[in-house]
Amino acid sequence: MTTQGFTGVKQPDFDTMTAGHTRAAGQLDRLAQALYGELQGAGLDTGPALRLRDLARRVGTQAEDLRRRQAMIQEMERQRVAFGTCTPGGGTLFGMPDALDAAQGFLDGAVAGRAASSVASGDTAALAKLEKYAAKAGNADFVKAFLNQLGAKGVTELPGSLAAALRAGRLNGETEAVAGLSARGKKTLRMLSDILSRATDPKNPAYMGEGFLKALAEQGRAEHTSGDVQSYAGYQAQALIWAAHDGKKPFSRKFMEIVGRDAVVYEQEQYKDRWSFGAGVGLGKVPLYDLAAALGLGGLLKPDPQVGAKDKASVVDDLLRVAGTDKDAAHALLDHTPPGWKQSVLEHLLTTRLDAFHFSGEFGAFERVLLAGTTGQDPTSRKLAAEMTKILADEVRGAFGKAGDGNLEVTDKDVLDRLAPLRYPLARAIAANIDQLSRLLLHHDTFGKVAAQDMSYALALATTDEAGFEALIRAQTEHMRAALDTVPPVGLDRSNLKRFGFTEAELKMFDFDEDGRVGKADVHQFLVDRTVAEARPFAHLVEIRRQALIAEGQYDQKADESLRAMVRDAIGLFPVPGAKQVGALADGAFGKLLTSQFDKATGAAYDEISKQVAHLMAAEGRSLDATYQNVADNRLAVERLTEQMIATTMLKKGMFDDVPLSVSTFTTGRPPVIKPFAEMTPQQYSDFLRWASRSGMDNDVRDRFSRTFRDTTEVDDYLGLQIPPASGSGK
């Protein structure tokens, strides 16, 4: 009998067949040897003997396979893994997988599942047997047999049994036993986490089906007992499995849709009255702890705990740990409004539950899931980024006001402190959508429900994080670099459109004087337009950070080290090769900020020239001279970046062609011509920038950028300020 990859075998008939095949193989082999000798001695064709020997070999192989299956059936019977089905004619019918590897996985999984069930029932001694099968967790047949044996209830109660045993051991002062149980328990939870991630992924051959996921959710909501621990919610125990996740095999979207969402809803149902009554004070902040935190076990069941750290992790903290390892999982959790709720899960985490994060101090996993869910280049990531920006803009708006001198001031420090852990992920979400800043400022567009004023308040929060501010400036630098690369080259006409990658419609747009050819005047005008457009978002970022730091009493007119490093390393030097759409991000300065496993590269990557320049600039001990290193504040740093981009773009687009030159460090040949910038050393490039400035070729473009960049009127309007003129290098 055969069904779905399994063959029914009936004992003792199977034993008889195995013995018969083994005898037949030996008899055929002996007969072949005898026949071969007779035929050879008579000088006859030995072919019949060779064919008989081949038959004996095939029968022998079949006999070996049968003996292996027989041994496996006997082992299954000995282990009482499956007793088979009794038949009317006598004997037992066993289900045997057709592939022996699958059969071995089935046997191992069933045995390990039985050991796990013993642990779940309180027999922690069975951990030693279970531990032997840890390496099998990646085998689909093993996983299915294991979970069929253990079930959703066993999965839930096994961590509960471990936690209860550790608690009892600590209370009894059994130091050595606790240490050993802790080590084995961590390994077991890691094994369970690996198994569960595979078994709940529809794309994995180990997938147990939607019914198993629903059973996990049911057990998560159910009350359980173990040892002296009289009652705990199943999710408190399951969370220990999530906390053990190593991030290598992400939990699936389906898991988050059924189990993850329900766990968030369950906590809210249990704690909404407490959070509403005591919001911001005392016990009102307490979340639903995972079982290790609830029993005060510290790091005894947590991977790599910090020495002396108190474990206050909640069920949701542990859930976010696994949600943050995969973009789809993060989307499934955050981009959802549960039935009966008036807010999405994302808004719930950012507002209602935020005090619970503060109480536990567990912001790391929350930050990772926000980064995973909002920094991609797909519609859902952009939607979540817009939603997050609007929510936090509304939350922080009341924390700022206008001081007597017209600058920004903090009016509610508690609100700022409460939102502080969200500054960096907010900055990264905006940076990943940096083109939206230009749309808001230049075209009065909206980003979801975010208007320009909303974005300004969101930036007042985001830019006060130095790493977040760096991400924003790097993103805007990439945006400007992409914009400048859309500038046409001098000499563009119908004859070379295809070679340069432009269309006739673009030629008509570039040809301001309508002579059928793009000349230097046309390129200059287009370069001015692009540069001025990019100056406004730069101005917004830098001035809002300045105002936010003034409001917090931290501004002393110095450049952030991140910007000094960008200028020093000539981050603005090489343009995006071939990028035709403004906002396309290169796999360069900003590329490293994107979460690599999700959206490492969007838009154009480096071409060979950019690789050469990057190599030159990365050479040890080589950097731009002191003129570009020693910038006094962020405004000067940004202007240095734009000088690099403008001058390099003009060189690349042919604006310096035919300009009279004398021999210099950045020239080559007789008569001298400007070297390709990929061949310049950093010092030669610095000399080129000074020459470009003295020649006047880029002065107008730089001046137009600077005037726009230093105009802070928009920030005044959006934040309700009256910013006084700054002294020195300021406004």
XYZ file of C-alpha atoms in Angstrom:
731
model
C 0.000 0.000 0.000
C 1.483 3.393 -1.034
C 0.225 6.903 -0.184
C 1.779 10.399 -0.215
C 5.396 9.298 -0.151
C 4.771 6.488 2.361
C 4.633 2.771 1.715
C 2.646 0.411 3.953
C 4.676 -2.589 5.076
C 3.093 -5.595 6.811
C 4.888 -7.672 9.364
C 5.901 -10.518 9.495
C 5.535 -10.619 5.675
C 8.113 -7.844 5.397
C 10.651 -9.797 7.466
C 10.063 -12.874 5.244
C 10.560 -10.808 2.072
C 13.767 -9.263 3.417
C 15.241 -12.649 4.308
C 14.226 -14.072 0.914
C 15.906 -11.223 -0.999
C 19.070 -11.657 1.025
C 19.212 -15.421 0.312
C 18.391 -14.912 -3.379
C 21.148 -12.364 -3.818
C 23.738 -14.784 -2.400
C 22.469 -17.696 -4.458
C 22.473 -15.682 -7.693
C 25.991 -14.468 -7.058
C 27.280 -18.005 -6.450
C 25.481 -19.258 -9.543
C 27.002 -16.461 -11.649
C 30.492 -17.349 -10.450
C 30.007 -21.054 -11.244
C 28.538 -20.336 -14.692
C 31.347 -17.926 -15.526
C 33.947 -20.618 -14.719
C 32.193 -23.247 -16.825
C 31.757 -20.963 -19.860
C 35.288 -19.661 -19.716
C 36.742 -23.177 -19.397
C 34.752 -24.309 -22.439
C 35.881 -21.293 -24.451
C 32.297 -20.044 -24.770
C 30.786 -16.570 -24.467
C 30.712 -15.521 -20.787
C 27.989 -12.881 -21.395
C 25.185 -14.904 -19.744
C 27.265 -15.224 -16.563
C 28.008 -11.478 -16.536
C 24.305 -10.668 -16.950
C 23.485 -13.053 -14.113
C 26.136 -11.364 -11.943
C 24.531 -7.971 -12.699
C 21.148 -9.371 -11.651
C 22.698 -10.669 -8.436
C 24.135 -7.191 -7.763
C 20.743 -5.526 -8.245
C 19.015 -8.053 -5.996
C 21.780 -7.556 -3.429
C 21.216 -3.783 -3.475
C 17.484 -4.303 -2.993
C 18.190 -6.718 -0.151
C 20.473 -4.134 1.543
C 17.766 -1.481 1.249
C 15.213 -3.866 2.729
C 17.514 -4.721 5.627
C 17.953 -1.008 6.413
C 14.199 -0.535 6.366
C 13.764 -3.646 8.485
C 16.229 -2.265 11.051
C 14.403 1.046 11.057
C 11.016 -0.635 11.593
C 12.494 -2.626 14.431
C 13.909 0.567 15.941
C 10.526 2.295 15.542
C 8.896 -0.645 17.257
C 11.513 -0.641 20.014
C 11.112 3.110 20.525
C 7.338 2.734 20.267
C 7.308 5.540 17.746
C 4.513 3.951 15.721
C 2.709 0.688 16.363
C 1.227 0.584 12.899
C -2.212 -0.737 12.035
C -3.329 -4.252 12.886
C -4.659 -6.113 9.866
C -7.516 -8.695 9.815
C -5.192 -11.308 8.408
C -2.670 -10.894 11.196
C 0.452 -8.796 11.498
C 0.914 -5.042 11.620
C 0.935 -2.525 8.757
C 3.651 0.136 9.283
C 3.832 3.487 7.442
C 7.355 3.692 6.022
C 8.557 6.811 4.070
C 9.772 5.809 0.618
C 13.078 7.734 1.004
C 15.334 6.320 3.682
C 16.605 9.787 4.660
C 13.005 10.843 5.194
C 12.395 7.709 7.218
C 15.412 8.478 9.395
C 14.210 12.056 9.867
C 10.758 10.755 10.774
C 12.238 8.340 13.323
C 14.603 10.923 14.861
C 11.893 13.561 14.999
C 9.466 11.267 16.717
C 12.051 10.180 19.304
C 13.142 13.781 19.928
C 9.513 14.864 20.117
C 8.872 12.294 22.792
C 11.856 13.559 24.777
C 10.591 17.141 24.380
C 7.163 16.057 25.603
C 8.811 14.601 28.703
C 10.552 17.926 29.343
C 7.257 19.759 28.876
C 5.739 17.464 31.468
C 8.421 18.388 33.992
C 11.112 15.747 33.357
C 14.103 18.016 32.728
C 16.411 14.977 32.713
C 15.097 14.282 29.194
C 16.963 17.411 28.016
C 20.124 15.347 27.621
C 18.397 13.084 25.105
C 16.735 15.984 23.317
C 20.010 17.877 22.999
C 21.469 15.087 20.845
C 19.040 15.992 18.061
C 19.762 19.741 17.898
C 21.616 19.408 14.585
C 18.504 17.837 13.002
C 16.401 21.011 13.331
C 16.916 21.899 9.666
C 15.466 18.591 8.397
C 11.838 18.994 7.274
C 10.869 15.394 8.049
C 12.413 15.686 11.496
C 10.561 18.958 12.180
C 7.185 17.551 11.163
C 7.569 14.373 13.178
C 8.886 16.341 16.159
C 5.970 18.769 16.212
C 3.391 16.082 15.495
C 4.646 14.370 18.630
C 4.990 17.518 20.760
C 2.015 19.565 19.525
C 1.306 23.261 20.061
C 0.537 22.625 23.730
C 3.886 20.916 24.274
C 5.725 23.709 22.429
C 4.127 26.176 24.822
C 4.657 24.201 28.023
C 8.265 23.149 27.430
C 9.674 26.658 28.139
C 7.293 26.849 31.107
C 8.714 23.633 32.514
C 12.282 24.916 32.120
C 11.436 28.221 33.799
C 9.670 26.473 36.692
C 12.576 24.063 37.244
C 15.111 26.904 37.250
C 13.015 28.886 39.714
C 12.757 25.887 42.022
C 16.495 25.228 41.756
C 17.350 28.809 42.675
C 14.982 28.789 45.627
C 16.615 25.568 46.862
C 20.140 26.941 46.405
C 21.115 24.283 43.837
C 23.773 26.420 42.141
C 25.467 23.746 40.018
C 22.206 22.181 38.904
C 20.819 25.594 37.946
C 23.919 26.400 35.879
C 23.689 23.119 33.989
C 19.950 23.414 33.429
C 20.381 26.988 32.237
C 22.971 25.979 29.626
C 20.897 23.058 28.342
C 17.724 25.114 28.467
C 19.199 27.861 26.277
C 20.291 25.298 23.684
C 16.862 23.700 23.730
C 15.069 27.030 23.272
C 17.365 27.911 20.378
C 16.557 24.548 18.807
C 12.830 25.149 19.309
C 13.136 28.624 17.789
C 14.816 27.220 14.686
C 12.195 24.481 14.388
C 9.317 26.885 14.880
C 10.584 29.370 12.287
C 10.648 26.588 9.689
C 7.383 24.923 10.686
C 5.431 28.203 10.472
C 6.764 29.319 7.078
C 4.520 28.359 4.118
C 7.561 28.471 1.830
C 9.436 25.883 3.897
C 8.979 22.123 3.292
C 8.617 21.734 7.065
C 5.474 23.931 7.134
C 2.889 22.470 9.508
C -0.070 24.329 8.071
C -2.297 27.179 9.195
C -4.032 24.916 11.711
C -0.814 24.561 13.697
C -0.358 28.347 13.739
C -3.890 28.818 15.034
C -3.238 26.181 17.693
C -0.147 28.138 18.812
C -2.284 31.267 19.170
C -4.915 29.340 21.129
C -2.270 27.928 23.454
C -0.732 31.399 23.743
C -3.973 32.752 25.177
C -4.583 29.704 27.398
C -3.564 29.515 31.057
C -0.922 26.890 31.927
C 0.733 25.529 35.072
C 4.111 23.909 35.676
C 5.701 22.781 38.915
C 5.154 25.406 41.590
C 4.186 27.982 38.979
C 0.447 27.875 39.292
C -0.605 29.979 36.318
C 0.954 31.734 33.356
C -0.255 32.785 29.919
C 0.998 30.608 27.101
C 2.412 33.628 25.283
C 4.674 34.301 28.270
C 6.293 30.906 27.677
C 6.288 31.036 23.874
C 8.076 34.395 24.110
C 11.136 32.610 25.522
C 11.374 30.692 22.235
C 11.196 33.947 20.270
C 13.843 35.514 22.516
C 16.207 32.606 21.705
C 16.037 33.313 17.952
C 19.457 33.791 16.350
C 18.134 35.768 13.369
C 19.356 33.284 10.771
C 16.015 31.812 9.672
C 13.420 34.593 9.851
C 9.930 33.990 11.098
C 7.448 34.319 8.261
C 4.772 36.837 7.392
C 2.178 34.112 8.053
C 3.491 33.631 11.590
C 3.172 37.350 12.265
C -0.305 37.481 10.759
C -1.682 34.736 13.006
C 0.492 34.521 16.123
C 2.364 37.841 16.221
C -0.669 40.081 15.785
C -2.658 38.066 18.310
C 0.094 38.334 20.921
C 0.030 42.141 20.632
C -3.757 42.188 20.895
C -3.705 39.793 23.862
C -1.349 42.030 25.851
C -3.477 45.085 25.054
C -6.619 43.289 26.187
C -4.988 42.281 29.477
C -3.421 45.670 30.249
C -5.485 48.381 28.543
C -7.319 49.368 31.747
C -4.084 49.566 33.726
C -2.325 51.557 30.991
C -5.290 53.911 30.659
C -5.613 54.465 34.404
C -1.951 54.816 35.250
C -0.455 56.100 32.004
C 3.019 57.463 32.574
C 3.208 56.621 36.281
C 3.973 53.642 38.492
C 2.467 50.305 37.638
C 0.553 51.787 34.728
C 3.664 51.239 32.617
C 4.111 47.528 33.376
C 3.908 45.283 30.280
C 3.074 41.591 30.019
C 6.437 40.114 31.042
C 7.773 36.987 29.444
C 8.017 34.057 31.847
C 11.730 34.515 32.604
C 11.180 38.127 33.646
C 7.983 37.281 35.525
C 9.813 34.651 37.607
C 12.913 36.804 38.121
C 15.256 34.418 36.313
C 17.509 37.137 34.922
C 19.489 35.782 32.004
C 19.175 32.101 32.868
C 17.083 31.407 29.747
C 18.217 34.307 27.560
C 21.032 34.225 24.970
C 24.131 36.270 25.846
C 22.716 38.200 28.804
C 24.615 41.229 30.071
C 26.381 40.590 33.353
C 24.349 41.975 36.215
C 21.521 43.093 33.955
C 17.966 42.623 35.162
C 15.742 40.924 32.646
C 12.545 42.956 32.287
C 11.689 41.750 28.799
C 8.050 41.527 27.830
C 6.211 39.215 25.455
C 6.066 42.018 22.879
C 9.792 42.770 23.259
C 10.581 39.146 22.425
C 8.112 39.171 19.539
C 9.733 42.259 18.043
C 13.081 40.478 18.229
C 11.902 38.018 15.582
C 9.774 40.525 13.643
C 12.838 42.713 13.093
C 14.788 40.036 11.210
C 12.610 40.154 8.089
C 10.963 43.022 6.221
C 7.850 41.039 5.339
C 7.411 39.930 8.945
C 7.791 43.521 10.140
C 5.239 44.690 7.583
C 2.757 41.987 8.571
C 2.968 43.053 12.210
C 3.092 46.855 11.881
C 0.812 47.426 8.888
C -2.328 46.024 10.505
C -5.319 47.395 12.387
C -6.855 44.637 14.562
C -10.658 44.250 14.509
C -12.236 46.740 16.909
C -9.118 48.915 17.144
C -9.007 52.551 16.076
C -5.252 52.543 15.527
C -2.776 50.345 13.718
C -0.257 48.164 15.531
C 2.439 50.682 14.548
C 0.547 53.567 16.146
C -0.209 51.451 19.229
C 3.499 50.721 19.722
C 4.515 54.347 19.144
C 1.909 55.852 21.477
C -0.233 53.717 23.801
C 2.501 51.196 24.565
C 5.506 53.524 24.551
C 5.620 53.868 28.347
C 5.776 50.071 28.650
C 8.925 50.087 26.495
C 10.395 52.679 28.847
C 9.511 50.563 31.863
C 11.263 47.491 30.488
C 14.082 49.506 28.917
C 13.946 47.165 25.914
C 14.110 49.531 22.924
C 16.632 47.563 20.843
C 14.170 45.121 19.298
C 11.607 47.903 18.752
C 14.189 49.971 16.886
C 15.142 47.013 14.685
C 11.555 46.275 13.697
C 10.984 49.953 12.868
C 14.098 49.978 10.693
C 13.058 46.746 8.993
C 9.561 48.010 8.338
C 10.157 51.627 7.266
C 13.476 51.875 5.412
C 12.717 49.788 2.330
C 12.044 51.113 -1.162
C 8.666 49.387 -1.541
C 5.115 50.792 -1.148
C 4.471 49.247 2.269
C 7.745 50.567 3.715
C 6.953 54.054 2.388
C 3.413 53.870 3.817
C 4.729 52.886 7.242
C 7.452 55.548 7.101
C 4.831 58.201 6.343
C 2.576 56.930 9.126
C 5.432 56.935 11.617
C 6.469 60.461 10.589
C 2.938 61.825 11.044
C 2.382 60.086 14.387
C 5.634 61.341 15.897
C 5.198 64.832 14.430
C 1.862 65.077 16.220
C 3.367 63.673 19.430
C 6.340 66.068 19.521
C 4.566 69.212 18.320
C 3.492 70.274 21.804
C 7.034 69.894 23.178
C 8.322 72.967 21.296
C 7.474 76.657 21.248
C 9.014 80.033 20.395
C 11.462 81.524 22.877
C 11.664 85.210 23.663
C 14.578 85.665 21.257
C 12.600 84.090 18.411
C 14.433 80.757 18.404
C 12.973 77.344 19.192
C 12.557 76.377 22.839
C 11.505 73.221 24.678
C 8.172 73.633 26.416
C 7.675 70.032 27.576
C 10.893 68.149 28.264
C 9.034 65.046 29.471
C 7.543 64.573 26.007
C 10.978 64.888 24.392
C 12.514 62.416 26.831
C 9.652 59.993 26.193
C 10.180 60.169 22.429
C 13.996 60.234 22.511
C 14.509 56.492 21.735
C 12.549 56.975 18.505
C 14.767 59.727 17.075
C 17.146 57.462 15.181
C 14.585 55.112 13.577
C 12.512 58.169 12.614
C 15.556 59.763 10.982
C 16.293 56.569 9.079
C 12.684 56.306 7.879
C 12.781 59.876 6.550
C 16.256 59.363 5.060
C 15.037 56.306 3.139
C 12.357 58.556 1.624
C 14.502 61.664 1.216
C 12.912 62.566 -2.127
C 9.676 63.243 -0.204
C 11.338 66.152 1.608
C 11.929 67.910 -1.725
C 8.370 67.171 -2.823
C 6.967 68.673 0.366
C 9.086 71.830 0.218
C 9.173 72.485 -3.520
C 5.796 71.242 -4.700
C 3.633 71.455 -1.537
C 3.009 67.741 -1.980
C 2.096 65.335 0.821
C 3.800 62.184 2.054
C 0.859 60.053 3.109
C -0.837 62.409 5.579
C 2.413 64.292 6.223
C 2.493 67.944 5.145
C 5.571 70.181 5.169
C 4.842 71.479 8.675
C 4.453 67.918 9.998
C 7.795 67.006 8.464
C 9.418 70.036 10.093
C 8.307 68.960 13.573
C 9.319 65.360 12.878
C 12.778 66.609 11.870
C 13.014 68.665 15.079
C 12.923 65.296 16.842
C 14.928 63.211 14.361
C 17.853 65.578 13.714
C 18.853 65.792 17.376
C 20.224 62.269 17.081
C 23.694 62.652 15.593
C 23.675 59.297 13.784
C 20.191 60.091 12.501
C 21.293 63.519 11.299
C 24.228 61.914 9.497
C 21.844 59.500 7.757
C 19.678 62.411 6.626
C 22.598 64.468 5.300
C 24.072 61.459 3.517
C 20.700 60.720 1.958
C 20.246 64.314 0.802
C 23.803 64.279 -0.567
C 22.897 61.229 -2.624
C 19.697 62.956 -3.723
C 21.612 66.003 -4.917
C 24.220 63.862 -6.607
C 21.498 62.023 -8.504
C 19.853 65.350 -9.407
C 23.117 66.789 -10.760
C 23.711 63.700 -12.845
C 20.505 64.460 -14.747
C 22.230 67.615 -16.021
C 22.922 67.129 -19.772
C 26.467 67.279 -21.169
C 27.693 70.151 -23.277
C 27.244 69.306 -26.964
C 24.161 67.125 -26.610
C 22.153 67.081 -29.851
C 20.094 64.656 -31.923
C 23.179 62.896 -33.263
C 24.390 61.695 -29.855
C 21.178 61.372 -27.842
C 21.311 57.581 -27.817
C 24.971 57.494 -26.805
C 24.344 59.721 -23.783
C 21.055 58.018 -22.883
C 18.688 60.942 -23.412
C 15.477 61.362 -25.418
C 14.351 63.999 -27.920
C 11.828 65.290 -25.402
C 14.648 65.811 -22.888
C 16.779 67.548 -25.524
C 13.939 69.991 -26.149
C 13.654 70.644 -22.404
C 17.413 71.216 -22.016
C 17.788 73.464 -25.088
C 16.816 76.793 -23.562
C 17.962 78.885 -26.560
C 16.252 76.473 -28.991
C 19.232 76.121 -31.350
C 19.024 72.324 -31.456
C 22.148 71.866 -29.346
C 22.841 71.961 -25.601
C 25.515 74.577 -25.043
C 27.324 75.783 -21.955
C 24.666 78.407 -21.244
C 21.971 75.727 -21.341
C 23.932 73.436 -19.017
C 24.647 76.337 -16.681
C 20.970 77.244 -16.396
C 19.923 73.660 -15.798
C 22.707 73.249 -13.216
C 21.551 76.390 -11.384
C 17.947 75.159 -11.322
C 18.921 71.768 -9.948
C 21.336 73.228 -7.387
C 18.841 75.730 -6.009
C 16.176 73.015 -5.730
C 18.559 70.832 -3.705
C 19.616 73.714 -1.455
C 16.162 74.005 0.144
C 15.988 70.527 1.733
C 19.622 70.890 2.840
C 18.684 74.189 4.498
C 15.714 72.588 6.206
C 17.791 69.761 7.668
C 20.658 71.900 8.918
C 18.602 74.787 10.298
C 16.103 72.545 12.073
C 18.945 70.641 13.737
C 20.487 73.971 14.762
C 17.188 75.147 16.228
C 16.530 71.843 18.005
C 19.978 71.935 19.609
C 19.478 75.590 20.605
C 16.180 74.581 22.207
C 17.941 71.847 24.202
C 20.831 74.166 25.143
C 23.398 72.085 23.253
C 24.270 74.261 20.252
C 27.755 75.788 20.276
C 28.209 76.381 16.540
C 30.415 73.450 15.665
C 30.298 70.948 12.848
C 29.162 67.436 13.632
C 32.023 64.976 13.303
C 30.018 62.944 10.820
C 29.816 65.932 8.459
C 33.491 66.743 8.958
C 34.269 63.152 7.977
C 32.066 63.404 4.883
C 33.888 66.524 3.744
C 37.271 65.061 4.632
C 36.580 61.875 2.700
C 35.126 63.745 -0.288
C 31.792 61.990 -0.086
C 30.316 64.486 -2.535
C 32.952 63.840 -5.165
C 31.674 61.192 -7.519
C 28.281 61.563 -9.215
C 25.774 58.769 -9.567
C 26.620 57.100 -12.892
C 23.707 56.929 -15.269
C 21.064 57.852 -12.691
C 18.211 59.506 -14.564
C 15.580 59.698 -11.819
C 16.114 62.149 -9.000
C 15.805 60.312 -5.715
C 17.360 57.064 -6.937
C 19.812 55.996 -4.253
C 23.270 54.770 -5.174
C 24.983 51.867 -3.458
C 27.432 54.341 -2.024
C 27.433 56.763 0.869
C 23.816 56.101 1.734
C 23.716 52.502 0.546
C 25.366 51.272 3.722
C 22.608 52.839 5.781
C 19.907 50.727 4.179
C 19.175 47.477 5.932
C 21.280 45.145 3.822
C 19.066 42.063 3.864
C 16.134 44.104 2.532
C 17.108 46.981 0.168
C 20.879 47.164 -0.071
C 20.874 48.765 -3.519
C 18.197 50.790 -5.228
C 19.034 52.847 -8.289
C 22.430 52.851 -9.934
C 25.557 51.278 -8.509
C 29.096 52.583 -8.904
C 30.677 52.498 -12.324
C 34.388 51.914 -12.811
C 35.277 55.589 -12.405
C 33.497 55.833 -9.089
C 35.255 52.696 -7.886
C 38.613 54.235 -8.733
C 37.781 57.462 -6.930
C 36.487 55.600 -3.909
C 39.736 53.627 -3.847
C 41.808 56.810 -4.011
C 39.865 58.488 -1.243
C 40.031 55.414 0.966
C 43.830 55.165 0.708
C 45.399 55.391 4.122
C 46.650 58.856 5.007
C 45.103 60.528 1.974
C 42.447 63.148 2.425
C 41.532 66.632 1.264
C 43.656 69.450 2.613
C 42.995 71.542 5.690
C 40.750 73.944 3.808
C 38.166 71.200 3.556
C 38.859 69.453 6.843
C 38.520 72.401 9.185
C 34.910 73.459 8.813
C 33.446 75.609 11.568
C 29.833 74.452 11.510
C 27.354 72.263 9.691
C 26.470 74.980 7.196
C 30.049 75.259 6.009
C 30.345 71.484 5.892
C 27.325 71.177 3.615
C 28.645 73.997 1.416
C 31.953 72.145 1.082
C 30.082 69.014 0.040
C 28.146 70.917 -2.597
C 31.310 72.608 -3.883
C 32.716 69.164 -4.538
C 29.591 67.972 -6.294
C 29.124 71.118 -8.393
C 32.729 71.313 -9.568
C 32.901 67.604 -10.316
C 29.624 67.704 -12.219
C 30.820 70.655 -14.288
C 33.985 68.774 -15.162
C 32.054 65.616 -16.044
C 29.509 67.524 -18.150
C 32.125 69.383 -20.214
C 31.757 72.868 -18.710
C 35.533 73.207 -18.361
C 36.248 72.145 -21.936
C 38.156 74.837 -23.866
C 38.811 76.896 -20.713
C 42.377 78.300 -20.898
C 44.679 76.321 -18.633
C 48.238 76.545 -17.428
C 50.283 73.594 -16.263
C 49.075 72.488 -12.831
C 49.004 69.453 -10.588
C 45.573 68.516 -11.944
C 46.467 68.851 -15.643
C 48.226 66.575 -18.070
C 49.821 66.897 -21.523
C 50.954 69.782 -23.723
C 48.892 71.862 -24.152
C 47.537 71.064 -20.694
C 44.094 69.544 -20.222
C 42.291 68.637 -16.991
C 42.936 65.092 -15.886
C 40.015 62.707 -15.616
C 38.954 63.102 -11.987
C 39.440 59.382 -11.406
C 43.167 59.936 -11.971
C 43.513 62.847 -9.538
C 44.966 62.431 -6.086
C 43.087 64.119 -3.245
C 45.602 66.979 -3.251
C 45.247 67.429 -7.008
C 41.478 67.449 -6.603
C 41.759 70.159 -3.951
C 43.899 72.199 -6.355
C 41.272 71.678 -9.057
C 38.504 72.951 -6.741
C 40.477 76.115 -5.981
C 41.134 76.679 -9.685
C 37.453 76.181 -10.497
C 36.561 78.779 -7.885
C 39.173 81.301 -9.136
C 38.164 80.783 -12.748
C 34.642 81.895 -11.892
C 33.117 78.985 -13.806
C 31.239 77.658 -10.773
C 30.950 80.819 -8.664
C 27.435 81.704 -9.805
C 26.145 78.199 -9.164
C 27.747 78.057 -5.724
C 26.491 81.508 -4.815
C 22.946 80.634 -5.819
C 23.171 77.482 -3.682
C 24.564 79.407 -0.726
C 21.906 82.150 -0.814
C 19.107 79.587 -0.907
C 20.770 77.340 1.636
C 21.210 80.150 4.170
C 17.643 81.392 3.838
C 15.807 80.017 6.881
C 12.433 81.653 6.198
C 10.682 78.325 5.574
C 11.827 76.925 8.908
C 10.611 80.121 10.609
C 7.192 79.715 9.024
C 6.704 76.006 9.644
C 7.874 76.103 13.274
C 6.344 79.487 14.094
C 9.684 81.168 14.816
C 11.368 84.480 14.189
C 14.976 83.453 13.866
C 17.440 86.334 14.397
C 20.407 86.768 12.024
C 23.331 84.582 13.068
C 26.821 85.981 13.478
C 30.030 84.703 11.951
C 29.446 81.843 9.537
C 25.737 81.780 10.214
C 22.900 83.519 8.450
